mmCIF file of C-alpha atoms and ligand atoms in Angstrom:
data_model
loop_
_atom_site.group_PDB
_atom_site.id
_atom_site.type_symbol
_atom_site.label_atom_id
_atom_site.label_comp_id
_atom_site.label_asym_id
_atom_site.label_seq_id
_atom_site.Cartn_x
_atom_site.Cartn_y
_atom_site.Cartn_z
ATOM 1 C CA UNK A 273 22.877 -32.629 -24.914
ATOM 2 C CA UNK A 274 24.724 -30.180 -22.609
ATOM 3 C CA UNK A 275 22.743 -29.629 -19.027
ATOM 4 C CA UNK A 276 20.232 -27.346 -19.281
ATOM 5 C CA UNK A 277 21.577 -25.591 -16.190
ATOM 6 C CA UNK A 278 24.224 -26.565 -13.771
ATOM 7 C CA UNK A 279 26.654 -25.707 -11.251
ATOM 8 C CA UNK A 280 30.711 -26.141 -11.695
ATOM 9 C CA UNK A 281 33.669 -25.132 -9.952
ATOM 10 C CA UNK A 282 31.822 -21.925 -7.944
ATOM 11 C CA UNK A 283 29.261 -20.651 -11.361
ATOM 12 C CA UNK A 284 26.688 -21.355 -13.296
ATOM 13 C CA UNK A 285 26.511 -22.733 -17.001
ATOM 14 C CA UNK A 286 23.433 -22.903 -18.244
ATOM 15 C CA UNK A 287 21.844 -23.921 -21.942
ATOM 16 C CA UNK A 288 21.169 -20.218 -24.110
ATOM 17 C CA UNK A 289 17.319 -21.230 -24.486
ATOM 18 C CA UNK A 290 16.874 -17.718 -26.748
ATOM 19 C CA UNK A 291 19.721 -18.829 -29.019
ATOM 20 C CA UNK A 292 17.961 -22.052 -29.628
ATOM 21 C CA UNK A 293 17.604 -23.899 -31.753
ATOM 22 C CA UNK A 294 20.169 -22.929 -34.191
ATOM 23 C CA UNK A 295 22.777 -22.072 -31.920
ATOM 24 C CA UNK A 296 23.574 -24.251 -29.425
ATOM 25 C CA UNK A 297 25.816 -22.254 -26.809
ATOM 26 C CA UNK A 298 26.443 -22.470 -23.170
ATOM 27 C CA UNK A 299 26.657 -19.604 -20.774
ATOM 28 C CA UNK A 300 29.231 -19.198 -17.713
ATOM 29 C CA UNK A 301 27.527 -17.120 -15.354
ATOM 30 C CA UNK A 302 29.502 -15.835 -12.299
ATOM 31 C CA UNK A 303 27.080 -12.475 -11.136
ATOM 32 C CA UNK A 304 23.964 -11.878 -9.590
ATOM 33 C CA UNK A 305 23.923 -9.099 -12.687
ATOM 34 C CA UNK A 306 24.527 -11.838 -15.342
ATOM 35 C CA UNK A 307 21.583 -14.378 -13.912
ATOM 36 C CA UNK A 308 19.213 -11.826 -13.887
ATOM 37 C CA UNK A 309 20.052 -10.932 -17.525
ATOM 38 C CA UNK A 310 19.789 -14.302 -18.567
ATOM 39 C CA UNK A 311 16.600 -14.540 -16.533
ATOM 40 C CA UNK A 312 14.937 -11.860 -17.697
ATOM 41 C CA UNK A 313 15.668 -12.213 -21.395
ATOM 42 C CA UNK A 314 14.801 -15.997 -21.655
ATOM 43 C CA UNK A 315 18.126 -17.395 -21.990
ATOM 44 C CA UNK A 316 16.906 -19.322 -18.426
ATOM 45 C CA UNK A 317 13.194 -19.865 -18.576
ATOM 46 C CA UNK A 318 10.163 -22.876 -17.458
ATOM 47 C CA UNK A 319 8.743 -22.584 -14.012
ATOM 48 C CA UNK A 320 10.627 -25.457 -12.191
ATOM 49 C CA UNK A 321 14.206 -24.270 -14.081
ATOM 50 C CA UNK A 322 13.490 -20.716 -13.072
ATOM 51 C CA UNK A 323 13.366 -22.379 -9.312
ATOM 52 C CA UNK A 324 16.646 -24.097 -9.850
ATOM 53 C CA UNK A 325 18.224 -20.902 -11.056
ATOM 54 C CA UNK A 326 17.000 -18.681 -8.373
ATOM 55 C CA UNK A 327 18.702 -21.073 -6.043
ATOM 56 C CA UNK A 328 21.920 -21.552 -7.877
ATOM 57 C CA UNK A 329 21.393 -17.420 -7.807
ATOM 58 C CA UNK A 330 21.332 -17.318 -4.398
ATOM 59 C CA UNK A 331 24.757 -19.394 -4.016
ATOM 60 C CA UNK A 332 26.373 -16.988 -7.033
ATOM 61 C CA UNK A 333 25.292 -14.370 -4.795
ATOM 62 C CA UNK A 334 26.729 -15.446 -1.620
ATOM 63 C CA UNK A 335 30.192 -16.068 -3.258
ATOM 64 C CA UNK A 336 30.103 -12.251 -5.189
ATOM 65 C CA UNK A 337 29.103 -10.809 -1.460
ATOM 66 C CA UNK A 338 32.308 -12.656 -0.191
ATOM 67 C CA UNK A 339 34.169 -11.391 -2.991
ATOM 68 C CA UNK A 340 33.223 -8.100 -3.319
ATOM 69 C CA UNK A 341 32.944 -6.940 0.745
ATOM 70 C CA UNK A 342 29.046 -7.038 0.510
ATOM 71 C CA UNK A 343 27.667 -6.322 3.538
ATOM 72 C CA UNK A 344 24.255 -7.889 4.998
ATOM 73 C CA UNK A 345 22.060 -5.328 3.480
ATOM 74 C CA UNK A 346 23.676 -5.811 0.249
ATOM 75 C CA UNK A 347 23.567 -9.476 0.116
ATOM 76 C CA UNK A 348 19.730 -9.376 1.087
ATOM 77 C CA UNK A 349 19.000 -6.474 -1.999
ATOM 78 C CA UNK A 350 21.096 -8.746 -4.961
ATOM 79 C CA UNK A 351 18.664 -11.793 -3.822
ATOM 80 C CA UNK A 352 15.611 -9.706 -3.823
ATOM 81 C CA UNK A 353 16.872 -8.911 -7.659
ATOM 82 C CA UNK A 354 16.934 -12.571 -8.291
ATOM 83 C CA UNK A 355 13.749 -13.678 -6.956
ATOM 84 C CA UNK A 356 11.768 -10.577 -8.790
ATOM 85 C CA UNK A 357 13.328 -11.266 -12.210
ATOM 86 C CA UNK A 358 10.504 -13.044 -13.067
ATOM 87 C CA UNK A 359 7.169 -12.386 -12.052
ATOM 88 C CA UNK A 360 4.823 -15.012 -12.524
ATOM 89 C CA UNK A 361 6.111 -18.511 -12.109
ATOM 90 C CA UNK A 362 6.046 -19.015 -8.169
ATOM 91 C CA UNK A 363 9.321 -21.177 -8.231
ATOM 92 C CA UNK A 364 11.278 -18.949 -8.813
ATOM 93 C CA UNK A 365 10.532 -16.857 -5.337
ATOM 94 C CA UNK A 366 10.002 -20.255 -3.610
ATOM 95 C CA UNK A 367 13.738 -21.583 -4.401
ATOM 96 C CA UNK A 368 15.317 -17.943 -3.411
ATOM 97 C CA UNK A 369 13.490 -18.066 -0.543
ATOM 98 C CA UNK A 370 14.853 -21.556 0.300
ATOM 99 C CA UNK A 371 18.140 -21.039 -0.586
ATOM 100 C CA UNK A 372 18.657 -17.753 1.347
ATOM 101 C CA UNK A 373 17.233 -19.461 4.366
ATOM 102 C CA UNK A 374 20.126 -21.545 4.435
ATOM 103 C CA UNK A 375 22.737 -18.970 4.367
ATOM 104 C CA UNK A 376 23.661 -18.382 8.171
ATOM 105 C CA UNK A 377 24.798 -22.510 7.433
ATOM 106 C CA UNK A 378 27.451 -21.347 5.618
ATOM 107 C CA UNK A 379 28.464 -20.863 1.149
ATOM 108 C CA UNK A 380 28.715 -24.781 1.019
ATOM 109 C CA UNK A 381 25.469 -25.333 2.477
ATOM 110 C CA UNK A 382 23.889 -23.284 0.410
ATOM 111 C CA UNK A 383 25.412 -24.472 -2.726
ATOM 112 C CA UNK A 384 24.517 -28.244 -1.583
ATOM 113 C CA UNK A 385 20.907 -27.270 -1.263
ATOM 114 C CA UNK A 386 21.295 -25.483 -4.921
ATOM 115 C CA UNK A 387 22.690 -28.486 -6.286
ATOM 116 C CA UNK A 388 19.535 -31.168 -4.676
ATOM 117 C CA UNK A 389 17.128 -28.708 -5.958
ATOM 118 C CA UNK A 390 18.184 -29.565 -9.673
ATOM 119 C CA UNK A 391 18.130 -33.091 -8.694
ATOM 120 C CA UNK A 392 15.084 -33.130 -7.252
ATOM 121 C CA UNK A 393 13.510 -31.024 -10.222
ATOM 122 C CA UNK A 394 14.682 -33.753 -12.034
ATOM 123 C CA UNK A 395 13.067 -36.629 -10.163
ATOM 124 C CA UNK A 396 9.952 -35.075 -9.965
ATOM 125 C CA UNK A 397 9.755 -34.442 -13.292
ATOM 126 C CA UNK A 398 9.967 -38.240 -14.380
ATOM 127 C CA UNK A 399 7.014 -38.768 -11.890
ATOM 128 C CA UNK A 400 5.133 -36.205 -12.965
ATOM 129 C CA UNK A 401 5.387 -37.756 -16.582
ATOM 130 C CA UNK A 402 4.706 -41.134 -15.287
ATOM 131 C CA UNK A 403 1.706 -40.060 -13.684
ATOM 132 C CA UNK A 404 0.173 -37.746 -16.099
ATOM 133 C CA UNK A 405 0.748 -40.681 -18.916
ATOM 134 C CA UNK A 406 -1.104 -43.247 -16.783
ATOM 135 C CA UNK A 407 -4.120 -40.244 -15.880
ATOM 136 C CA UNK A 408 -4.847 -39.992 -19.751
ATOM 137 C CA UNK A 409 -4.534 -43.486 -21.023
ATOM 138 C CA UNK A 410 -7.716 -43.769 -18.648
ATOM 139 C CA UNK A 411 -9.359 -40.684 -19.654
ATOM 140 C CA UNK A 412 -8.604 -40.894 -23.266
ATOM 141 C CA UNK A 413 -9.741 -44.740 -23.459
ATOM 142 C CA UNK A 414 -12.429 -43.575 -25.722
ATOM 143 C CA UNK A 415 -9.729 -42.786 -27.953
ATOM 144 C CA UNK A 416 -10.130 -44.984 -31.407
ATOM 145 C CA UNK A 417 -5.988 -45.009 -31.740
ATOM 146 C CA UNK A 418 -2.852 -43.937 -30.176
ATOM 147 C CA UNK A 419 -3.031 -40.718 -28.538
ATOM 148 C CA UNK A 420 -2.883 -36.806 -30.880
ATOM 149 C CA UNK A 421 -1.600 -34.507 -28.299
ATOM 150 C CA UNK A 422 -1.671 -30.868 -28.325
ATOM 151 C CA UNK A 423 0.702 -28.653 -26.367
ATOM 152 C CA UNK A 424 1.529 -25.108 -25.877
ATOM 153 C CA UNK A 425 5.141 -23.342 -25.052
ATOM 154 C CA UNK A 426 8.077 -25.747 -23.825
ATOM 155 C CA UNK A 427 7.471 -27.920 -20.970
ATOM 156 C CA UNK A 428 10.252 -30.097 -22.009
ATOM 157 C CA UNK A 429 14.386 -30.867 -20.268
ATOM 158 C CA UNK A 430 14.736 -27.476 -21.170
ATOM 159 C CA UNK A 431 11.844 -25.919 -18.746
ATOM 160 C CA UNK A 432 12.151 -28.317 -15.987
ATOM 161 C CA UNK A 433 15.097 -30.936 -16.353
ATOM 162 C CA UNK A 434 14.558 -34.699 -15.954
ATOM 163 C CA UNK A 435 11.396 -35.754 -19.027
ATOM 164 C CA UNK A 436 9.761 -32.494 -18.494
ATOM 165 C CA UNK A 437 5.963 -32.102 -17.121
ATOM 166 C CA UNK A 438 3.480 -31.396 -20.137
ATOM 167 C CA UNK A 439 6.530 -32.802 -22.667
ATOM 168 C CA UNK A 440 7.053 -35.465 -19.991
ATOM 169 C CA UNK A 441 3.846 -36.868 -20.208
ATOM 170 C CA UNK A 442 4.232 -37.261 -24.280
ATOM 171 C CA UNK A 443 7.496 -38.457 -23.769
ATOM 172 C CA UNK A 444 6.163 -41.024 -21.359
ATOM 173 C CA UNK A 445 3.132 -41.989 -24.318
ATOM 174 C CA UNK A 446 5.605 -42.118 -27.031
ATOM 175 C CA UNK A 447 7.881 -44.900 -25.131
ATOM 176 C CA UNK A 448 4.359 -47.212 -23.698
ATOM 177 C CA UNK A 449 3.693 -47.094 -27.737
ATOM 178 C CA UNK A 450 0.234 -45.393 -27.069
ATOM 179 C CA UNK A 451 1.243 -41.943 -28.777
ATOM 180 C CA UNK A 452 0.620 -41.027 -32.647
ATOM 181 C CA UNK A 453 1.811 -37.123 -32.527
ATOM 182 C CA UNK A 454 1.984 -34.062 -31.028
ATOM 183 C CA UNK A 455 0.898 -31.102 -32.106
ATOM 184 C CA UNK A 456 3.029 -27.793 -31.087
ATOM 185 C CA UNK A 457 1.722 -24.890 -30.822
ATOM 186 C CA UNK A 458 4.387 -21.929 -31.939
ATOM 187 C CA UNK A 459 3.534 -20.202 -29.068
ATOM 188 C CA UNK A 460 4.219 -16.436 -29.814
ATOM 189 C CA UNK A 461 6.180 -14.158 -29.291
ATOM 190 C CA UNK A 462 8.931 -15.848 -28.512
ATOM 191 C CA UNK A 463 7.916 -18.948 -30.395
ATOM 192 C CA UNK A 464 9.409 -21.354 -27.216
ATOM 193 C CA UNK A 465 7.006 -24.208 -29.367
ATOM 194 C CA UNK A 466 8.592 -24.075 -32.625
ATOM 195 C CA UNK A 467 11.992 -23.291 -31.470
ATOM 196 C CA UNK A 468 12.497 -25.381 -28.329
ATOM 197 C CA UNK A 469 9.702 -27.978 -28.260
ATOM 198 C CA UNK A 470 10.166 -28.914 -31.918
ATOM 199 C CA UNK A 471 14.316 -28.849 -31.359
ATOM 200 C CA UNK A 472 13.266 -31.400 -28.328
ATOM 201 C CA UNK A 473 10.919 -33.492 -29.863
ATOM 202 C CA UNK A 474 13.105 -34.294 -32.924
ATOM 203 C CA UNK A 475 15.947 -35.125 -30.676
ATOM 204 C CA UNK A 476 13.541 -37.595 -29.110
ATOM 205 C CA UNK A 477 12.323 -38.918 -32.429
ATOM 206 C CA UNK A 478 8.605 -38.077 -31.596
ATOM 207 C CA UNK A 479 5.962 -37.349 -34.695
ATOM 208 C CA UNK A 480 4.914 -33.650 -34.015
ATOM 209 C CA UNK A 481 3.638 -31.131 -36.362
ATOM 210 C CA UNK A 482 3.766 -27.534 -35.579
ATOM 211 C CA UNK A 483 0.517 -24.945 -36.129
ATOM 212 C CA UNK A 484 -0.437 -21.520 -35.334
ATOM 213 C CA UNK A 485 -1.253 -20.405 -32.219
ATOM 214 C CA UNK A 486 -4.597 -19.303 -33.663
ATOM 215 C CA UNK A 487 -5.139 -23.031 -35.521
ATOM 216 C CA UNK A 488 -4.731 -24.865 -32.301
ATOM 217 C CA UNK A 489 -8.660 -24.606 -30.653
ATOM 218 C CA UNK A 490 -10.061 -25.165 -34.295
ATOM 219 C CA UNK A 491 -8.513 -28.195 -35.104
ATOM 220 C CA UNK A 492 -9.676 -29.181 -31.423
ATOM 221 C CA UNK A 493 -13.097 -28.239 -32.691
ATOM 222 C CA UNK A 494 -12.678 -30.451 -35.789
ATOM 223 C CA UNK A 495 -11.561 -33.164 -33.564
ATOM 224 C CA UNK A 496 -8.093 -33.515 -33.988
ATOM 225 C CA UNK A 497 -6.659 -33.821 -30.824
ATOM 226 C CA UNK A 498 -7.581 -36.410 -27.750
ATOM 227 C CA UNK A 499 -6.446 -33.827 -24.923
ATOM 228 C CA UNK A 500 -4.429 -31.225 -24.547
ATOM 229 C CA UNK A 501 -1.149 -31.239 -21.790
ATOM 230 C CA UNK A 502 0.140 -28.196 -21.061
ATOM 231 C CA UNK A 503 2.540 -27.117 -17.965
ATOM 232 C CA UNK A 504 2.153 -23.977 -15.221
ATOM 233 C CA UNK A 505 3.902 -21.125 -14.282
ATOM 234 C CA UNK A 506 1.542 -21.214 -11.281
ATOM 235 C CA UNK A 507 -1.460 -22.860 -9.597
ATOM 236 C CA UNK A 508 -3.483 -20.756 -7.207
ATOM 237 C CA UNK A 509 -4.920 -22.602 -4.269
ATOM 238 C CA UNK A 510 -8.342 -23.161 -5.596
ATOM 239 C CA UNK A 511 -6.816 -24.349 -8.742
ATOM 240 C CA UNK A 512 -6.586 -21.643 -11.304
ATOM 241 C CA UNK A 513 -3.895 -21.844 -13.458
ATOM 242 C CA UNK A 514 -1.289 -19.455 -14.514
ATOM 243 C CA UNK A 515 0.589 -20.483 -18.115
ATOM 244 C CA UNK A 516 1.997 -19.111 -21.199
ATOM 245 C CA UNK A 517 -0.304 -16.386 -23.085
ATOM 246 C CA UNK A 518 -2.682 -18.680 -25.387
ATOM 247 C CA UNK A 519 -3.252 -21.673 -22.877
ATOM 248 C CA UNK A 520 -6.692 -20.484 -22.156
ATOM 249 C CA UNK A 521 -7.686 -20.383 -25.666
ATOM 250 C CA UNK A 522 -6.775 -23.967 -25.601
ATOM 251 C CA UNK A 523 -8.907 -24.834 -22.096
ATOM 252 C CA UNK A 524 -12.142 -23.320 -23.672
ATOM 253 C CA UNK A 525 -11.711 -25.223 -27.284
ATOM 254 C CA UNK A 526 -10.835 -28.492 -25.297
ATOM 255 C CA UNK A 527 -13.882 -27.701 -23.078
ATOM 256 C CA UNK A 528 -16.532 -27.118 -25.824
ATOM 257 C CA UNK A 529 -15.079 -29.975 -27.647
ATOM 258 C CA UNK A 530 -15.088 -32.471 -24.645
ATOM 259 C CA UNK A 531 -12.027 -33.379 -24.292
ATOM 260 C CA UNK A 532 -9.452 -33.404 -21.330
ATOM 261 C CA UNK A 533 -7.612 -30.407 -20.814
ATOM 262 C CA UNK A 534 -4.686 -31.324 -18.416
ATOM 263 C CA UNK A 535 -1.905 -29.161 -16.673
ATOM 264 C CA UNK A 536 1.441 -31.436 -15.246
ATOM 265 C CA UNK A 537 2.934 -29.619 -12.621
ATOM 266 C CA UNK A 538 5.605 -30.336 -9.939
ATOM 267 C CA UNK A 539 4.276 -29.608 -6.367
ATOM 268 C CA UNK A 540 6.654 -27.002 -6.322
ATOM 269 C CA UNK A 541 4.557 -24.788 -8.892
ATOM 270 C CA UNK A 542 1.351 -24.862 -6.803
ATOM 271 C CA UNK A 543 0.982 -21.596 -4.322
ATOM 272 C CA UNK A 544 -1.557 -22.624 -1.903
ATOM 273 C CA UNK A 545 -0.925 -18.833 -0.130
ATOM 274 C CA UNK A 546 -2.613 -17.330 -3.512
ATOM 275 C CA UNK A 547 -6.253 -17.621 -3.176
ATOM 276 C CA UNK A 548 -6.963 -17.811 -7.121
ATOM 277 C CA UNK A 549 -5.906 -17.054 -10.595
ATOM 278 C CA UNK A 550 -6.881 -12.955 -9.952
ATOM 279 C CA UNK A 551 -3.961 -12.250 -7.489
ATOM 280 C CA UNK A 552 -1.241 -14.018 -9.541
ATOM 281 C CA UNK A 553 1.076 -11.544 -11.256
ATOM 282 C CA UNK A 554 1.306 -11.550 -14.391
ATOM 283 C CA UNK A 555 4.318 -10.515 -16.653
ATOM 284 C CA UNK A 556 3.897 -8.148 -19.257
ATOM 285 C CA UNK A 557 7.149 -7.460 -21.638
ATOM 286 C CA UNK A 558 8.409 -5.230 -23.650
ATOM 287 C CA UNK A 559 6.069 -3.366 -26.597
ATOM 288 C CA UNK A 560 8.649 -4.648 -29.129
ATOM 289 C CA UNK A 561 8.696 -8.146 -28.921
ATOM 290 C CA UNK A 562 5.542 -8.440 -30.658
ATOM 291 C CA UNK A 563 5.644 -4.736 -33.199
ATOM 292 C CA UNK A 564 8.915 -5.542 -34.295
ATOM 293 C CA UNK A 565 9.263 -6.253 -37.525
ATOM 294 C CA UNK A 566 6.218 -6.541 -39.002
ATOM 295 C CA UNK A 567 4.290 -3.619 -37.289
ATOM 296 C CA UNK A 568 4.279 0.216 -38.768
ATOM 297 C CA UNK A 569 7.182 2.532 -36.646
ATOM 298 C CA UNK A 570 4.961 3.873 -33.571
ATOM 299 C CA UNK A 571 2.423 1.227 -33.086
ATOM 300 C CA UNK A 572 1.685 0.332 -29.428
ATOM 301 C CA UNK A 573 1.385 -3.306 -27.770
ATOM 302 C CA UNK A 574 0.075 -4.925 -24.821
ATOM 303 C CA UNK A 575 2.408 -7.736 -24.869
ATOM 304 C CA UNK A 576 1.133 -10.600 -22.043
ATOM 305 C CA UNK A 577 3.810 -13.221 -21.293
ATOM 306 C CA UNK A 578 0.804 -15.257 -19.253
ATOM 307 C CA UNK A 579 -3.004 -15.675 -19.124
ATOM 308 C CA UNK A 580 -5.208 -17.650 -16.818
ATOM 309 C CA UNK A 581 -7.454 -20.719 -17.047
ATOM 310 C CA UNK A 582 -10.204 -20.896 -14.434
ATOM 311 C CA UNK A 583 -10.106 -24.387 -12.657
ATOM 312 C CA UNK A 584 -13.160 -24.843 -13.754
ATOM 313 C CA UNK A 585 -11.883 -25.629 -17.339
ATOM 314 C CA UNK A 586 -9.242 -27.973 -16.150
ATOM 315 C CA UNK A 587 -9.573 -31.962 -15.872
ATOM 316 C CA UNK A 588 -6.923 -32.641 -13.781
ATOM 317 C CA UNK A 589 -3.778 -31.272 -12.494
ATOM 318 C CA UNK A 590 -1.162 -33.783 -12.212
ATOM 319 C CA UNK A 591 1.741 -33.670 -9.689
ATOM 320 C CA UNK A 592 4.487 -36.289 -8.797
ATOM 321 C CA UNK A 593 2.005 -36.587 -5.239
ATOM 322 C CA UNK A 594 -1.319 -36.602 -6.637
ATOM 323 C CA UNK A 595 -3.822 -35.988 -9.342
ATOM 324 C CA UNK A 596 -7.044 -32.976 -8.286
ATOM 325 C CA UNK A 597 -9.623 -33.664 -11.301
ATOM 326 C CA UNK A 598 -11.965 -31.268 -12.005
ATOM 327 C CA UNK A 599 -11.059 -28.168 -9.914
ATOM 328 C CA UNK A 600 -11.675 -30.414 -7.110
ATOM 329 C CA UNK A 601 -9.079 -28.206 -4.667
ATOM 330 C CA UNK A 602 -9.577 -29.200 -0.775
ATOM 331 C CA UNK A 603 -10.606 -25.898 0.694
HETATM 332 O O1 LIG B 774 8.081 -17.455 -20.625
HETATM 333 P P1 LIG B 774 8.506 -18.871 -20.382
HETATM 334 O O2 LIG B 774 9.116 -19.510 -21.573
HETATM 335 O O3 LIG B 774 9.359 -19.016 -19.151
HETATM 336 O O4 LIG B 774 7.138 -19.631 -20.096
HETATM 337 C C1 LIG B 774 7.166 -20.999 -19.806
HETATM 338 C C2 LIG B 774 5.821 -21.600 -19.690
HETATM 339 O O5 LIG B 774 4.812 -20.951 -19.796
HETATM 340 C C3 LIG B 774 5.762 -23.057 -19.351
HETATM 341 O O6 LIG B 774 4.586 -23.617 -19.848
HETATM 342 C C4 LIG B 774 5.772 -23.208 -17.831
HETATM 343 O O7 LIG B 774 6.848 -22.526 -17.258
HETATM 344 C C5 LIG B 774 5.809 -24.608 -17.426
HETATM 345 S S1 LIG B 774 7.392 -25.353 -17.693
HETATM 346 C C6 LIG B 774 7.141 -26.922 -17.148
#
């Protein structure tokens, strides 16, 4: 499979994630205008990749500035762009924010650091799925066979290089022989489940059926799923959790029906400076991504791209440092 994102010879190619899964083709990116296309129409998307592009941004943008005459002003306004293409998932603004710092080091330096930061995205990924594996064998040991897991959006190589973080976790199941199948939510609009996590999971050779966003908390209700993994766009500092539009459906069916409800994250997606899911921005998208084409001409939309699950309905929140069960969040 071609890198999800990547930097060569001074751009970017990245992986068309809205062309998936029936056309597979790569993008060369080269301006701070072309990123924040592909950012904001979900040709680059998943928190931790989002981070990785903002700082591969920040390094296209340094090399345009030299190009084009940009002065300091300029520079700083084309980075801002970057890091608000996106609202919600808090990597993206971190990795800007890092990359920027290092520019008075110098266009090399900051493509070096733009380069680790897709490494590390990677290596923290595979701990993350290590970890979040090992968390539910233990909490699932009730379980009378290998593991059903439902999942929501794509949390797979595509979102986050590396295994993944929710998709990680299954991944990690699937290959200790402890997982039966997953079950993928669609995950509408934009249908990231059927059209990227299926396209992944096949490629991995991992059972998975996929269901309506609607089916998902009552088949949890009629007991057939042991948990449910899901990733994070963000995790307020007393452990709310910000995630594709339909997670908290899944939290309160997993709740009622007892069973654990668990969000893999890389450090790098937790915001300690928010105090809780209430001041997390949230994006809302266009009107026509949900009317069009089944809705009558002229019908209105509120079209969220996120929701929010209290901490309170989570069981743990795995990391590639440490596991916090049960909104447990050091104050
Ligand atoms: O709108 P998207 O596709 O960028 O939303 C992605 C998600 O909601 C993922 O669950 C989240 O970014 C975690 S990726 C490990």
């Amino acid at each position: 499979m071609e890198p999800t994102i990547a930097w060569q010879d001074g751009h970017v190619t990245a992986l068309d994630q809205a062309a998936l899964p029936h056309e597979v083709r790569v993008l060369r990116i080269t301006t701070v205008d072309e990123m924040v296309e592909a950012i904001g129409r979900l040709a680059i998307r998943g928190a931790p990749v989002l981070g990785a592009a903002g700082a591969l941004g920040v390094a296209l943008a340094v090399r345009q500035g030299e190009r084009d005459g940009w002065d300091g002003a300029r520079l700083a306004a084309e980075i801002k762009r970057i890091a608000e293409a996106r609202p919600t998932a808090v990597n993206l603004r971190r990795e800007v924010g890092a990359a920027a710092a290092a520019i008075p080091l110098g266009a090399a330096a900051v493509e070096d650091l733009a380069v680790r930061k897709l490494e590390e995205a990677a290596t923290a990924s595979i701990r993350v799925s290590e970890r979040g594996a090992a968390y539910l064998r233990e909490a699932c040991d009730a379980a009378p066979g290998p593991l059903r897991v439902h999942t929501h959006c794509n949390t797979g190589a595509l979102a986050c290089l590396g295994w993944g973080t929710a998709l990680g976790v299954v991944r990690a199941l699937h290959n200790a022989g402890v997982l039966s199948h997953v079950l993928v939510d669609e995950t509408r609009p934009l249908l990231q489940g059927a059209r990227l996590t299926c396209w992944e999971l096949r490629q991995l050779g991992i059972e998975h059926y996929l269901v309506c966003d609607g089916a998902g908390p009552f088949m949890i209700s009629q007991g057939m799923a042991d948990a449910v993994v899901v990733g994070a766009d963000r995790v307020a500092a007393n452990g709310d959790v910000a995630n594709k539009i339909g997670t908290y459906s899944l939290a309160l069916a997993a709740h009622r029906a007892g069973i654990p409800f668990v969000v893999a994250v890389p450090e790098s997606t937790i915001d300690s400076s928010t105090a809780s899911g209430q001041a997390i921005p949230l994006e809302r998208r266009r009107e026509e991504e949900i009317t069009v084409p089944a809705a009558p001409a002229g019908t209105r939309a509120v079209n969220y791209a996120f929701d929010i699950t209290p901490a309170a309905l989570v069981s743990a929140v795995v990391t590639e440092d440490r596991i916090i069960l049960n909104g447990r969040w050091p104050s």
